C-alpha cells in the first residue's frame, strides 16, 4: 500500500473512480480486465476486453498506444501492477480504483435505483479465480 500511495503522490500512478466506468464505456474508452479468463467468464463489465495479467506482455500489440488504457482486476492489486508495467512501456494508463468488486456493487445499486440505466454487468462474479477453479 505504501508504494501505491507514494506513486499517487508523485504522479507516477493515476486512477479514476469506479463510479466513472459506466461513462468511460459509453464514451468508447479502452478498458481492459486483467483478471484470468475463468474470472472474466464468470462475470465481467460489458465492453471491457479481457487480457489476463498472465499474458499481457505477449498481447501488448492489442492495445492502442494513442489512447488511454483503463485497467481493472478484481480488487486492484493486479491492475495496479499492470498499470505500472504498461506505463513503463509507454502507455497512458489509469487504474480503475476499487476495480470489479466496487464497480459491481455500484452498478448493482445504480441499476436498482434506475432500472432504465444500461446494465454494463454480464454474469455475477464475486469469487476469485481459486474459488472458481474449485467449482469446476
CSV table of C-alpha atoms in Angstrom, one decimal:
chain,number,residue,atom,x,y,z
A,1,UNK,CA,0.0,0.0,0.0
A,2,UNK,CA,2.9,2.4,0.7
A,3,UNK,CA,4.1,2.1,-2.9
A,4,UNK,CA,0.6,2.9,-4.2
A,5,UNK,CA,0.3,6.0,-2.0
A,6,UNK,CA,3.8,7.1,-2.9
A,7,UNK,CA,3.2,6.6,-6.6
A,8,UNK,CA,-0.1,8.5,-6.4
A,9,UNK,CA,1.6,11.4,-4.6
A,10,UNK,CA,4.4,11.5,-7.1
A,11,UNK,CA,2.1,11.4,-10.1
A,12,UNK,CA,3.6,8.1,-11.5
A,13,UNK,CA,0.3,6.3,-11.0
A,14,UNK,CA,-3.2,7.6,-11.9
A,15,UNK,CA,-6.6,6.3,-11.0
A,16,UNK,CA,-10.2,7.0,-11.9
A,17,UNK,CA,-13.1,6.3,-9.6
A,18,UNK,CA,-15.1,3.1,-10.1
A,19,UNK,CA,-18.2,5.4,-10.4
A,20,UNK,CA,-16.8,6.6,-13.8
A,21,UNK,CA,-16.7,3.2,-15.5
A,22,UNK,CA,-20.2,3.5,-17.0
A,23,UNK,CA,-19.4,6.8,-18.6
A,24,UNK,CA,-16.0,5.6,-19.9
A,25,UNK,CA,-17.7,2.7,-21.6
A,26,UNK,CA,-20.4,4.9,-23.1
A,27,UNK,CA,-17.6,7.1,-24.5
A,28,UNK,CA,-15.9,4.1,-26.1
A,29,UNK,CA,-12.8,4.3,-23.9
A,30,UNK,CA,-10.3,1.4,-23.9
A,31,UNK,CA,-11.0,-0.6,-20.8
A,32,UNK,CA,-9.1,-3.9,-20.1
A,33,UNK,CA,-9.8,-6.5,-17.5
A,34,UNK,CA,-6.6,-8.2,-16.3
A,35,UNK,CA,-8.3,-11.0,-14.4
A,36,UNK,CA,-7.8,-14.5,-15.6
A,37,UNK,CA,-10.2,-15.9,-18.2
A,38,UNK,CA,-12.2,-18.0,-15.8
A,39,UNK,CA,-12.9,-14.9,-13.7
A,40,UNK,CA,-13.9,-12.9,-16.7
A,41,UNK,CA,-16.2,-15.7,-17.9
A,42,UNK,CA,-18.0,-15.9,-14.6
A,43,UNK,CA,-18.8,-12.2,-14.7
A,44,UNK,CA,-17.4,-9.0,-16.3
A,45,UNK,CA,-18.1,-5.5,-17.4
A,46,UNK,CA,-19.6,-5.2,-20.9
A,47,UNK,CA,-17.1,-3.6,-23.2
A,48,UNK,CA,-14.0,-4.4,-21.2
A,49,UNK,CA,-11.5,-6.5,-23.1
A,50,UNK,CA,-10.0,-9.5,-21.2
A,51,UNK,CA,-6.2,-9.5,-21.4
A,52,UNK,CA,-5.2,-11.5,-18.3
A,53,UNK,CA,-2.2,-10.4,-16.3
A,54,UNK,CA,-0.5,-13.7,-17.1
A,55,UNK,CA,-0.5,-13.0,-20.9
A,56,UNK,CA,-0.4,-9.2,-21.1
A,57,UNK,CA,3.2,-8.9,-22.1
A,58,UNK,CA,2.6,-11.1,-25.1
A,59,UNK,CA,-0.6,-9.2,-26.1
A,60,UNK,CA,0.6,-5.5,-25.8
A,61,UNK,CA,0.0,-5.2,-29.6
A,62,UNK,CA,-3.8,-5.5,-28.9
A,63,UNK,CA,-3.7,-2.1,-27.1
A,64,UNK,CA,-3.9,1.2,-28.8
A,65,UNK,CA,-1.0,3.3,-27.6
A,66,UNK,CA,-2.6,6.5,-28.9
A,67,UNK,CA,-5.5,6.2,-26.4
A,68,UNK,CA,-5.6,6.0,-22.6
A,69,UNK,CA,-5.8,2.4,-21.3
A,70,UNK,CA,-8.1,2.0,-18.2
A,71,UNK,CA,-7.2,-1.2,-16.2
A,72,UNK,CA,-9.2,-3.2,-13.7
A,73,UNK,CA,-9.0,-6.5,-12.0
A,74,UNK,CA,-11.0,-7.9,-9.1
A,75,UNK,CA,-9.7,-5.8,-6.2
A,76,UNK,CA,-6.9,-3.6,-7.5
A,77,UNK,CA,-3.6,-5.4,-6.9
A,78,UNK,CA,-3.2,-6.9,-10.3
A,79,UNK,CA,-4.4,-3.8,-12.1
A,80,UNK,CA,-2.0,-1.6,-10.1
A,81,UNK,CA,0.9,-3.8,-11.2
A,82,UNK,CA,-0.3,-3.9,-14.8
A,83,UNK,CA,-0.8,-0.1,-14.8
A,84,UNK,CA,2.8,0.4,-13.7
A,85,UNK,CA,4.0,-2.1,-16.3
A,86,UNK,CA,2.0,-0.5,-19.1
A,87,UNK,CA,3.2,3.0,-18.1
A,88,UNK,CA,6.8,1.8,-18.2
A,89,UNK,CA,6.1,0.6,-21.7
A,90,UNK,CA,4.9,4.0,-22.9
A,91,UNK,CA,1.1,3.7,-22.5
A,92,UNK,CA,-1.0,6.4,-20.9
A,93,UNK,CA,-2.7,4.3,-18.3
A,94,UNK,CA,-5.1,4.8,-15.5
A,95,UNK,CA,-6.2,2.2,-12.9
A,96,UNK,CA,-9.9,1.9,-12.0
A,97,UNK,CA,-9.9,2.4,-8.3
A,98,UNK,CA,-11.9,-0.3,-6.5
A,99,UNK,CA,-11.8,-2.5,-9.6
A,100,UNK,CA,-14.5,-5.1,-10.3
A,101,UNK,CA,-15.7,-5.5,-6.8
A,102,UNK,CA,-16.6,-1.8,-6.4
A,103,UNK,CA,-17.8,-1.4,-10.0
A,104,UNK,CA,-20.2,-4.4,-9.5
A,105,UNK,CA,-21.6,-3.1,-6.2
A,106,UNK,CA,-22.0,0.4,-7.5
A,107,UNK,CA,-23.6,-0.7,-10.8
A,108,UNK,CA,-26.0,-3.1,-9.0
A,109,UNK,CA,-27.1,-0.2,-6.8
A,110,UNK,CA,-27.5,2.2,-9.8
A,111,UNK,CA,-29.5,-0.4,-11.7
A,112,UNK,CA,-31.7,-1.0,-8.7
A,113,UNK,CA,-32.3,2.8,-8.4
A,114,UNK,CA,-32.8,3.3,-12.1
A,115,UNK,CA,-33.9,0.2,-14.0
A,116,UNK,CA,-33.7,2.1,-17.3
A,117,UNK,CA,-30.0,2.7,-16.9
A,118,UNK,CA,-27.9,0.5,-19.2
A,119,UNK,CA,-26.7,-2.5,-17.3
A,120,UNK,CA,-22.9,-3.0,-18.0
A,121,UNK,CA,-22.5,-6.1,-15.9
A,122,UNK,CA,-22.5,-9.5,-17.5
A,123,UNK,CA,-22.7,-12.5,-15.2
A,124,UNK,CA,-22.4,-12.4,-11.4
A,125,UNK,CA,-18.8,-13.0,-10.4
A,126,UNK,CA,-17.9,-12.2,-6.9
A,127,UNK,CA,-15.4,-15.0,-6.4
A,128,UNK,CA,-11.7,-15.1,-7.0
A,129,UNK,CA,-10.0,-17.4,-9.5
A,130,UNK,CA,-9.1,-20.0,-6.9
A,131,UNK,CA,-12.7,-20.3,-5.7
A,132,UNK,CA,-13.9,-20.5,-9.3
A,133,UNK,CA,-11.4,-23.2,-10.1
A,134,UNK,CA,-12.7,-25.3,-7.2
A,135,UNK,CA,-16.2,-25.1,-8.7
A,136,UNK,CA,-15.2,-26.7,-12.0
